Structures are given as C-alpha cells and as structure tokens.
PDB file of C-alpha atoms in Angstrom:
ATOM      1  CA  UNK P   1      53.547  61.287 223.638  1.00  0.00           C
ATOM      2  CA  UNK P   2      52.750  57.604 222.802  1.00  0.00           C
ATOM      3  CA  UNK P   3      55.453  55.494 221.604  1.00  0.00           C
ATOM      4  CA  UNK P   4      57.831  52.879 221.027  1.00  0.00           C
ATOM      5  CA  UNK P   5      61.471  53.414 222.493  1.00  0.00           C
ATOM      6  CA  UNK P   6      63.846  51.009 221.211  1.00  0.00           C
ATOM      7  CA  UNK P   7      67.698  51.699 221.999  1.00  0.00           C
ATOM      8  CA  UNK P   8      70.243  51.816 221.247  1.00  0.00           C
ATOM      9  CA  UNK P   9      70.181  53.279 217.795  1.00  0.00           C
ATOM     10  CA  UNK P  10      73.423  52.068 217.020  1.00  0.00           C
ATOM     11  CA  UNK P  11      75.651  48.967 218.598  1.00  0.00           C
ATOM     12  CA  UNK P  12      78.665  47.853 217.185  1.00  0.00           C
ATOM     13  CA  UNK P  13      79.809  44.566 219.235  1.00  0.00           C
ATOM     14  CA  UNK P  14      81.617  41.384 218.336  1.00  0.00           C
ATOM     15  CA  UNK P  15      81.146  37.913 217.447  1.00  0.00           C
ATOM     16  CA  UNK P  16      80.009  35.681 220.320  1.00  0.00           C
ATOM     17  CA  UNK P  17      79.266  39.105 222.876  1.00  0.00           C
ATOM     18  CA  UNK P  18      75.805  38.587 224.480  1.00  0.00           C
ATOM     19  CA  UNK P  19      73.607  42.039 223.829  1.00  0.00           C
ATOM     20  CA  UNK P  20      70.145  42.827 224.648  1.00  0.00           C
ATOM     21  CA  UNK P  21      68.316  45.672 222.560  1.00  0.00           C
ATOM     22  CA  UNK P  22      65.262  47.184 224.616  1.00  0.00           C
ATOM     23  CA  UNK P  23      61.742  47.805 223.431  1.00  0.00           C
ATOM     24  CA  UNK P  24      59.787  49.460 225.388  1.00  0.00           C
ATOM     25  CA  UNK P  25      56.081  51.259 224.438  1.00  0.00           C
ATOM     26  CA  UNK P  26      53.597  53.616 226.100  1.00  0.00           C
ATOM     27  CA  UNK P  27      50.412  52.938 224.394  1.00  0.00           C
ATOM     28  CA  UNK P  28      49.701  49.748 226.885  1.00  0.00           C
ATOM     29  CA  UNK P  29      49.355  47.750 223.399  1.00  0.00           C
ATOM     30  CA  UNK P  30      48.769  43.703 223.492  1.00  0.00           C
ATOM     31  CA  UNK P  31      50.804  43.062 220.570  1.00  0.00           C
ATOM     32  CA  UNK P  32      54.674  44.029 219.852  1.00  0.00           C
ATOM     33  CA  UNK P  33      56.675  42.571 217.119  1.00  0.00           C
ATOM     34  CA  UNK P  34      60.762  42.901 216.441  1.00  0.00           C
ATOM     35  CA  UNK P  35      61.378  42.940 212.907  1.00  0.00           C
ATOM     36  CA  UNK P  36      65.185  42.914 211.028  1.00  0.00           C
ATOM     37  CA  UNK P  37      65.471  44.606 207.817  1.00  0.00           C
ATOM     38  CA  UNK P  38      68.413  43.796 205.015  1.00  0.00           C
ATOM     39  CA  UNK P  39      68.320  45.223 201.522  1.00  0.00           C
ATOM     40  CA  UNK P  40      66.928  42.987 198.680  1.00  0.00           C
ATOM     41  CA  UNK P  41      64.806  41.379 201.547  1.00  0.00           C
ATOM     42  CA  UNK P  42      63.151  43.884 202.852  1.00  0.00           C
ATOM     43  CA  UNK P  43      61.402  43.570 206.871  1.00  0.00           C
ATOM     44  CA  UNK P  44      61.444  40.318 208.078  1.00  0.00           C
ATOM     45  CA  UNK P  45      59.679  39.179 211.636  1.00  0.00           C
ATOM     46  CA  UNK P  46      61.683  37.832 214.484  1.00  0.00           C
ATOM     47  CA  UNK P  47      59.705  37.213 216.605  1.00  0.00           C
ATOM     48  CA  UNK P  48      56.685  38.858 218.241  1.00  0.00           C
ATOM     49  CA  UNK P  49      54.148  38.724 221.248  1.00  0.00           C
ATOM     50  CA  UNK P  50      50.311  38.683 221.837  1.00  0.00           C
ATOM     51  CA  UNK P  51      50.366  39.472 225.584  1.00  0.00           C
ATOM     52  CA  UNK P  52      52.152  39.032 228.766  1.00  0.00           C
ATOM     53  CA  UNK P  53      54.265  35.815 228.524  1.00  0.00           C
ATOM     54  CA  UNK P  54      52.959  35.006 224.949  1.00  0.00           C
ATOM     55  CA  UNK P  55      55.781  34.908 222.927  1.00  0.00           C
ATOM     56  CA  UNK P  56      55.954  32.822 219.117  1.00  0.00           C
ATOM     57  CA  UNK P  57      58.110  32.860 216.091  1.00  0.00           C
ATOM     58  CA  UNK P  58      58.295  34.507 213.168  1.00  0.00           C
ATOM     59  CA  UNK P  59      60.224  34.110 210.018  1.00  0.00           C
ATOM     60  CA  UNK P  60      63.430  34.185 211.087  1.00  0.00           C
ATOM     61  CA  UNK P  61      64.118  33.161 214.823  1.00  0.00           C
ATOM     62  CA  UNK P  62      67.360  31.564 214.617  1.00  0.00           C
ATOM     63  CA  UNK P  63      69.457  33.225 217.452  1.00  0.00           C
ATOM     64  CA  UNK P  64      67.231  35.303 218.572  1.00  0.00           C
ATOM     65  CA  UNK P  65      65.440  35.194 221.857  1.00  0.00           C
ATOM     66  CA  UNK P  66      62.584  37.428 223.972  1.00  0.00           C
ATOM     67  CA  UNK P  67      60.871  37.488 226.636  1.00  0.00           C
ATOM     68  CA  UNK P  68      57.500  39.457 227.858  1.00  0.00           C
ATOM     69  CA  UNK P  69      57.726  39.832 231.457  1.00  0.00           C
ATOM     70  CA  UNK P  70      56.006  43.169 231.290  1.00  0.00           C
ATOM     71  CA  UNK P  71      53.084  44.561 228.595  1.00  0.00           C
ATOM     72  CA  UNK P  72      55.306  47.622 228.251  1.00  0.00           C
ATOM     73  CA  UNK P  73      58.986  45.886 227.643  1.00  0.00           C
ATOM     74  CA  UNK P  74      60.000  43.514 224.581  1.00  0.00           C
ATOM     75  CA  UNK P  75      63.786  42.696 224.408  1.00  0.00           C
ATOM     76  CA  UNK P  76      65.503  40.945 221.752  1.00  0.00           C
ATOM     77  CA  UNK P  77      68.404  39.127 223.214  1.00  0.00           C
ATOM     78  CA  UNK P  78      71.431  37.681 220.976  1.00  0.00           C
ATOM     79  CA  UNK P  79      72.833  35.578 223.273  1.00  0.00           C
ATOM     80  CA  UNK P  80      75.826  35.344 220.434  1.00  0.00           C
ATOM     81  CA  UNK P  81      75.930  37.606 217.871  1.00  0.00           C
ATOM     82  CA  UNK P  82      77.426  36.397 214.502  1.00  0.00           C
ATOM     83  CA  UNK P  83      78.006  38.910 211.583  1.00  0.00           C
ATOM     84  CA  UNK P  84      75.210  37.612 209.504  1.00  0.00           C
ATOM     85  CA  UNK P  85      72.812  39.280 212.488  1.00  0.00           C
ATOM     86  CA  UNK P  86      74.365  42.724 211.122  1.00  0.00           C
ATOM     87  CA  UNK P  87      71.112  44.393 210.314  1.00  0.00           C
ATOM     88  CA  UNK P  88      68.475  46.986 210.938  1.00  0.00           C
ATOM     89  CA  UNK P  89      66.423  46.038 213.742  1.00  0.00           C
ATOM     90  CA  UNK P  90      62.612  47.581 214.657  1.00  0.00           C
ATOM     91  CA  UNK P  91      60.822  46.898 217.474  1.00  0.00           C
ATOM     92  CA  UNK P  92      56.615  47.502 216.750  1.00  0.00           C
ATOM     93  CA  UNK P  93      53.792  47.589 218.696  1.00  0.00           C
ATOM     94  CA  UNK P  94      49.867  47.840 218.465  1.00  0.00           C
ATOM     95  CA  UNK P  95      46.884  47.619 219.894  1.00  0.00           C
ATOM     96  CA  UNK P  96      45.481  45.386 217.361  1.00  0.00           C
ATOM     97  CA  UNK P  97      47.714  44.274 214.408  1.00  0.00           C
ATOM     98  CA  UNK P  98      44.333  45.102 211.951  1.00  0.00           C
ATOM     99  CA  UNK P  99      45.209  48.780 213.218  1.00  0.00           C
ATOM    100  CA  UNK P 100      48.724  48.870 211.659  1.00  0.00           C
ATOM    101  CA  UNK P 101      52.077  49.143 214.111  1.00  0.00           C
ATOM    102  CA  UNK P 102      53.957  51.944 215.525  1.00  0.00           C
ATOM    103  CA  UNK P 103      57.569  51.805 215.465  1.00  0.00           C
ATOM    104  CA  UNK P 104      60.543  52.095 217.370  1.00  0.00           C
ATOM    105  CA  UNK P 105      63.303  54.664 215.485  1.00  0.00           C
ATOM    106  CA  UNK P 106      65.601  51.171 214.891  1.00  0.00           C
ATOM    107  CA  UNK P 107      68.523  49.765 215.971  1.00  0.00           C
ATOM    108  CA  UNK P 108      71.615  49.805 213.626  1.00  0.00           C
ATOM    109  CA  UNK P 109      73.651  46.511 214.968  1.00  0.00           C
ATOM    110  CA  UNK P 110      76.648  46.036 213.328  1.00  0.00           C
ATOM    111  CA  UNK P 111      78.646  42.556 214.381  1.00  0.00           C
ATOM    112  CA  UNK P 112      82.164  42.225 213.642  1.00  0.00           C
TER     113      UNK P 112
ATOM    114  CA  UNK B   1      51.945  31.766 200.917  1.00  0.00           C
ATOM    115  CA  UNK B   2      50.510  35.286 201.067  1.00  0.00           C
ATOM    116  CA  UNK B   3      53.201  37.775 199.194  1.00  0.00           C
ATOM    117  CA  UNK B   4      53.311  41.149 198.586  1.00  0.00           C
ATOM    118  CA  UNK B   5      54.682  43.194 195.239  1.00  0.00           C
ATOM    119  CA  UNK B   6      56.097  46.021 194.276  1.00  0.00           C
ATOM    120  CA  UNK B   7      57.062  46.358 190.727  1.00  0.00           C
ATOM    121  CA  UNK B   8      58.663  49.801 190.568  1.00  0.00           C
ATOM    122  CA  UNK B   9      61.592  49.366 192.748  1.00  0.00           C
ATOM    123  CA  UNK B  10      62.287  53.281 191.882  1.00  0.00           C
ATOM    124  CA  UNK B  11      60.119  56.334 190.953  1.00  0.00           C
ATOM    125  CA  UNK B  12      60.680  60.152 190.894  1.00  0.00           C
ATOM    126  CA  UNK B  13      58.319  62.999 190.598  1.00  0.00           C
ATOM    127  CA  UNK B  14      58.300  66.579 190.376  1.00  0.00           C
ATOM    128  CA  UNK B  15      57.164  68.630 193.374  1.00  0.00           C
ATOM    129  CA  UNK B  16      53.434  69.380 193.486  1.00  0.00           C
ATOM    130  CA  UNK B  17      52.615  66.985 190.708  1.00  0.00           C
ATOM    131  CA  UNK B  18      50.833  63.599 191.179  1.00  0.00           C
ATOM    132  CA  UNK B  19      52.419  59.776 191.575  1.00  0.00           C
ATOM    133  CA  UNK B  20      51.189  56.582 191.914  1.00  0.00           C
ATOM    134  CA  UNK B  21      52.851  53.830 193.523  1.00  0.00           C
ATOM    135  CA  UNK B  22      51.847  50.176 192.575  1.00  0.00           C
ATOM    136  CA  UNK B  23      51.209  47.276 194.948  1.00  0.00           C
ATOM    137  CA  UNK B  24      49.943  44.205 194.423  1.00  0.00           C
ATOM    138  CA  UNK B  25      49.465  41.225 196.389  1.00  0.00           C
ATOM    139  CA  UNK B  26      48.436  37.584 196.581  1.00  0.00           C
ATOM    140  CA  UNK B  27      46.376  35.833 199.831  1.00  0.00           C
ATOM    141  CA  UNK B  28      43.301  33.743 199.806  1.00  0.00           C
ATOM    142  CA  UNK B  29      41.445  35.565 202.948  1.00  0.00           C
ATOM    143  CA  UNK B  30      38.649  37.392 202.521  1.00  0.00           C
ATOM    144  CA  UNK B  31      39.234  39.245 205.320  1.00  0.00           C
ATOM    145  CA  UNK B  32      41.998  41.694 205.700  1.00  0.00           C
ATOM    146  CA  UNK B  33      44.055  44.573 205.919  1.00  0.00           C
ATOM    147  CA  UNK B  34      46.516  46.823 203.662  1.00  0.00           C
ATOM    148  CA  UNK B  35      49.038  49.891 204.700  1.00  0.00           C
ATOM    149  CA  UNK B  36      51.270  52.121 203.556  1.00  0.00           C
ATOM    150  CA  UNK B  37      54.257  52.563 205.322  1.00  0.00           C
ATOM    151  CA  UNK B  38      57.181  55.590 204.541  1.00  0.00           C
ATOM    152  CA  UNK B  39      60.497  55.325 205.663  1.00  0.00           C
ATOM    153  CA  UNK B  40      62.493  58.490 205.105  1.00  0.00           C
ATOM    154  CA  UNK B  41      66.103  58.857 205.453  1.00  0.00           C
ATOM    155  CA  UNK B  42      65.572  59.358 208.985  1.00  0.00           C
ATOM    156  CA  UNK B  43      64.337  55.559 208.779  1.00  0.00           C
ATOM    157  CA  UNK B  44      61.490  56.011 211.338  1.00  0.00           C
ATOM    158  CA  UNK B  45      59.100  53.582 209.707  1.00  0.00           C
ATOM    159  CA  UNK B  46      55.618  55.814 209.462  1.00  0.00           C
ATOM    160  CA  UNK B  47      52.078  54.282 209.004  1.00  0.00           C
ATOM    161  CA  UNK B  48      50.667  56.739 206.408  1.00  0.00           C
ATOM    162  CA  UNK B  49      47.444  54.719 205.059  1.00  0.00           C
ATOM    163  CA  UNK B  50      45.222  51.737 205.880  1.00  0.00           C
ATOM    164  CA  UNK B  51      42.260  50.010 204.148  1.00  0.00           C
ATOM    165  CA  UNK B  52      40.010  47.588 205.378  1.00  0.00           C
ATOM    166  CA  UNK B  53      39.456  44.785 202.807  1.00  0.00           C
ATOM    167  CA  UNK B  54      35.643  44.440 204.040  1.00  0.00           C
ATOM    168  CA  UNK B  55      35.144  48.148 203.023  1.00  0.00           C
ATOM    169  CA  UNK B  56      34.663  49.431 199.577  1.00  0.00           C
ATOM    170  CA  UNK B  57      35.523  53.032 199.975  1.00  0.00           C
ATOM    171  CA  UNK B  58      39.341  53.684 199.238  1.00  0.00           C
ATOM    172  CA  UNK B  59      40.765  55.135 202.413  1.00  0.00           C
ATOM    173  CA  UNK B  60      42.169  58.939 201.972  1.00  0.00           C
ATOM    174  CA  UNK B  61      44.647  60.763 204.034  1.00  0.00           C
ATOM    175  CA  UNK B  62      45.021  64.045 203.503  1.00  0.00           C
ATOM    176  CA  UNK B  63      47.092  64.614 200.215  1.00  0.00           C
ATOM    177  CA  UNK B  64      47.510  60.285 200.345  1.00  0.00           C
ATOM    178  CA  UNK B  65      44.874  58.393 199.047  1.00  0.00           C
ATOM    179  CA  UNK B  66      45.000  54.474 197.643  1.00  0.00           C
ATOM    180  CA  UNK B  67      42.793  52.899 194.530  1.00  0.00           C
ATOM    181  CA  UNK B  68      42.032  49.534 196.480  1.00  0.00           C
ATOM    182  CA  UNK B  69      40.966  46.894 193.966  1.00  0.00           C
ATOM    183  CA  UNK B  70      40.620  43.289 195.829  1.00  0.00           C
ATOM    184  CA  UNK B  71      39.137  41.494 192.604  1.00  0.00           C
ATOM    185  CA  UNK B  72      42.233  42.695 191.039  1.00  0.00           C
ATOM    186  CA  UNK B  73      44.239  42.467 194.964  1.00  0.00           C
ATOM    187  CA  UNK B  74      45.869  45.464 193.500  1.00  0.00           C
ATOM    188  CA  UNK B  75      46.517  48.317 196.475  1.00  0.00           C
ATOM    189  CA  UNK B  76      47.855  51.059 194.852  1.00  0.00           C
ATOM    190  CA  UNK B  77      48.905  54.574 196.550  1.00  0.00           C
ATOM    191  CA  UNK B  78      48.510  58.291 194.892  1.00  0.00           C
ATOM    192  CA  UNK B  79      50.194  60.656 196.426  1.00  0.00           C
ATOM    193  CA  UNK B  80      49.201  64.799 195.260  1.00  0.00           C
ATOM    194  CA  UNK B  81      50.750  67.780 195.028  1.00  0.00           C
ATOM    195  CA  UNK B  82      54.098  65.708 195.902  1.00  0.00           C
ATOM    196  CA  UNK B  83      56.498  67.206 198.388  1.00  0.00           C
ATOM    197  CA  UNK B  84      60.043  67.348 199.202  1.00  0.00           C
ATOM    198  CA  UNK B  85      59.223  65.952 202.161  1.00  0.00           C
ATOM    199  CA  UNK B  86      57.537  62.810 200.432  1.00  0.00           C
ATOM    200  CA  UNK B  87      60.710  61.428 199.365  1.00  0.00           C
ATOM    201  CA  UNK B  88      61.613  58.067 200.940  1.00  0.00           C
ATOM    202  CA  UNK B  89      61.005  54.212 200.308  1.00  0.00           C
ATOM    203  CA  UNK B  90      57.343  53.715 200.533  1.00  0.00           C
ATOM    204  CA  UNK B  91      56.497  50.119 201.540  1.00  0.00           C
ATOM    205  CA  UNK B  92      53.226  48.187 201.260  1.00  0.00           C
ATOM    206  CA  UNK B  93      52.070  45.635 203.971  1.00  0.00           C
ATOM    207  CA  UNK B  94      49.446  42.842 204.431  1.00  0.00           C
ATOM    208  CA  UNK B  95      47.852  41.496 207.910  1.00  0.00           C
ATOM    209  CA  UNK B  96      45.369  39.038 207.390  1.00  0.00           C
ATOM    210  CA  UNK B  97      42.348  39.161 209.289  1.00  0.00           C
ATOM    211  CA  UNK B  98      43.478  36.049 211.768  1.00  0.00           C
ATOM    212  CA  UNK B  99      47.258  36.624 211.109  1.00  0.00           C
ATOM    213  CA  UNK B 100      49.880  38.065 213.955  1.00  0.00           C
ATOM    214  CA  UNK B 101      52.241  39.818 211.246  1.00  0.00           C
ATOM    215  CA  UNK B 102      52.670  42.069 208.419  1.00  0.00           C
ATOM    216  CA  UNK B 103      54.069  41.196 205.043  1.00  0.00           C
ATOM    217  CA  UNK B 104      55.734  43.376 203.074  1.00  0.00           C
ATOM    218  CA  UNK B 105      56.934  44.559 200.000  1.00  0.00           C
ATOM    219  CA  UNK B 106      60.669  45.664 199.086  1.00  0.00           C
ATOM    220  CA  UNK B 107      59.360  49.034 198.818  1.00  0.00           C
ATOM    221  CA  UNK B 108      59.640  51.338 196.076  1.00  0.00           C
ATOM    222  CA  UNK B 109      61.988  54.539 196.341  1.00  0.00           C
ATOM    223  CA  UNK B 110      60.069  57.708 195.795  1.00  0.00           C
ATOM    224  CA  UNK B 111      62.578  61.016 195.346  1.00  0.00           C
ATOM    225  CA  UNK B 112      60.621  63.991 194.696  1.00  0.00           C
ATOM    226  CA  UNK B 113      62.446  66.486 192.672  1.00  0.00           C
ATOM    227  CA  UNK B 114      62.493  70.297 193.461  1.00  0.00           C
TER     228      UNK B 114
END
C-alpha cells in the first residue's frame, strides 16, 4: 500500500529533551515536506526537501532541523524542544508538488 | 504574498442534500494548482480534489466537484448527496506552478447532520 509513515502519533517529552519524529514513504517520491498545524493558523511548512540531500526552509524553521540521507526517510529533529513547539506535526510527500501530497497520520507532540 | 481564504469558518448540512464550500485566493501566477483537502476527526489529512489552473473544465470526483473561476480566483467545492461520513474541516490549498509548498486556508468545518 503506498504511503507515508510518520511516528510516533503521540510524544509527550520535556523542555530541552532532544527527539526525532520519523517520516518515512513508499511511493519513491522526490519531494517530502513536514508541516506543523496550530488552531487559528492553520498548516504551516517547516521545512521540506526536493531530493536526496536537498533540504530548504519553509515558514517556520526556527528549531527545527532535517536531514535527507535517504529518498525514502525525512526526520524532523528538535534538538530542544520548548513548549511553544507543542503542535500537530505532518510529514507529506509527492511525486510532484503540482500532483497534491500524501500524508503521514500526524504526530501529536506535546512539550512540557 | 500568495494567500488563501476561507470565509465560512463553519457550515452544516443535512445528509443527502447539497453544500458548497467557498475558497478564494490571491497569487499573480498564471500557472497553478488548487486542492481540496479533508481532515476528519481521525485527522488523516486526505487529498479529495485538484484543478489545474491551465484547464478550463472544473475537476469532478465522484459526489465532489469544484466551480473553478480564476478571473474571479474563486475555487469553490460542492459536495452532493452529503454524508455522515463528509463531516470534517475541509481545507483549500495553493501550489504555484514554480513553488515547493502548499498554502492553505484555515479550513472550514463541515458537520453533516443525520
């Protein structure tokens, strides 16, 4: 079945704990995307990634990081959680972002 | 800045009657592309429509179609013979033709009542 595993679905941690949430998709798509989404602002983009080792910005970066080793795998990495990173998080991925993205089921991260 | 609208941040319907949800949005590209996303309470996030801005026709899905007007850049999705099932936050979203990321709406909350 082609799709995106993200996990976990829920993480509750604490301030300053280093956590990685894994992205991984079956599709062999170029482009994955991690989004974060808060009510009133609706999805936001973290970051995202064109191919292998092509990795860029999106809206809202700050402590955040990835890395694409792999086509398949896209971590997000908080190297130091604070509580304002308490959010929904979705991982994404296509094979061409005119074709729309598939999603991961979400993360719930909760930072206390 | 490109931006995407929503103006009815709720709706309800009856099942197996008809609703439209608005969307509206603001870019200079000529090139581009619009979805449809639904998020149930589940809160998988599920592509349910896309339209090419280069193509006239409005796309249809099954019981989902949109009224795409891009003199207007309105995007606007009908949804018939509504469904328990259809109720969850629909969201609209924007990739320009050269652009690495979707825009979205805040969504609009769609309950469909039995």
């Amino acid at each position: 079945e082609a799709q995106v595993t993200q996990n976990p679905r829920y993480l509750i941690t604490v301030t300053g704990k280093k956590l990685t949430v894994t992205c991984s998709q079956n599709m062999n798509h170029e482009y994955m995307s991690w989004y974060r989404q808060d009510p009133g602002l609706g999805l936001r983009q973290i970051y995202y990634s064109m191919n292998v080792e092509v990795t860029d910005k999106g809206d809202v970066p700050e402590g955040y990081k990835v890395s694409r080793k792999e086509k398949r795998n896209f971590p997000l990495i908080l190297e130091s959680p604070s509580p304002n990173q308490t959010s929904l998080y979705f991982c994404a991925s296509s094979f061409w972002g005119y074709y729309g993205y598939t999603f991961g089921s979400g993360t719930r991260l909760t930072v206390v | 800045a490109q931006t995407v609208t929503q103006s009815q941040p709720e709706m309800s319907v009856q099942e197996a009657e008809t609703v439209t949800l608005s969307c509206t949005y603001d870019t200079s590209e000529s090139n581009y592309y619009l979805f449809w996303y639904k998020q149930p309470p589940s809160r998988q996030m599920i592509l349910v429509i896309r339209q090419e801005a280069y193509k006239q026709q409005n796309a249809t899905e099954n019981r989902f179609s949109v009224n795409f007007q891009k003199a207007a850049k309105s995007f606007s999705l009908k949804i018939s013979d509504s469904q328990l099932g259809d109720t969850a936050m629909y969201f609209c979203a924007y990739n320009a033709g050269n652009n690495r990321k979707l825009i979205w709406g805040l969504g609009t909350s769609l309950a469909v009542n039995p």
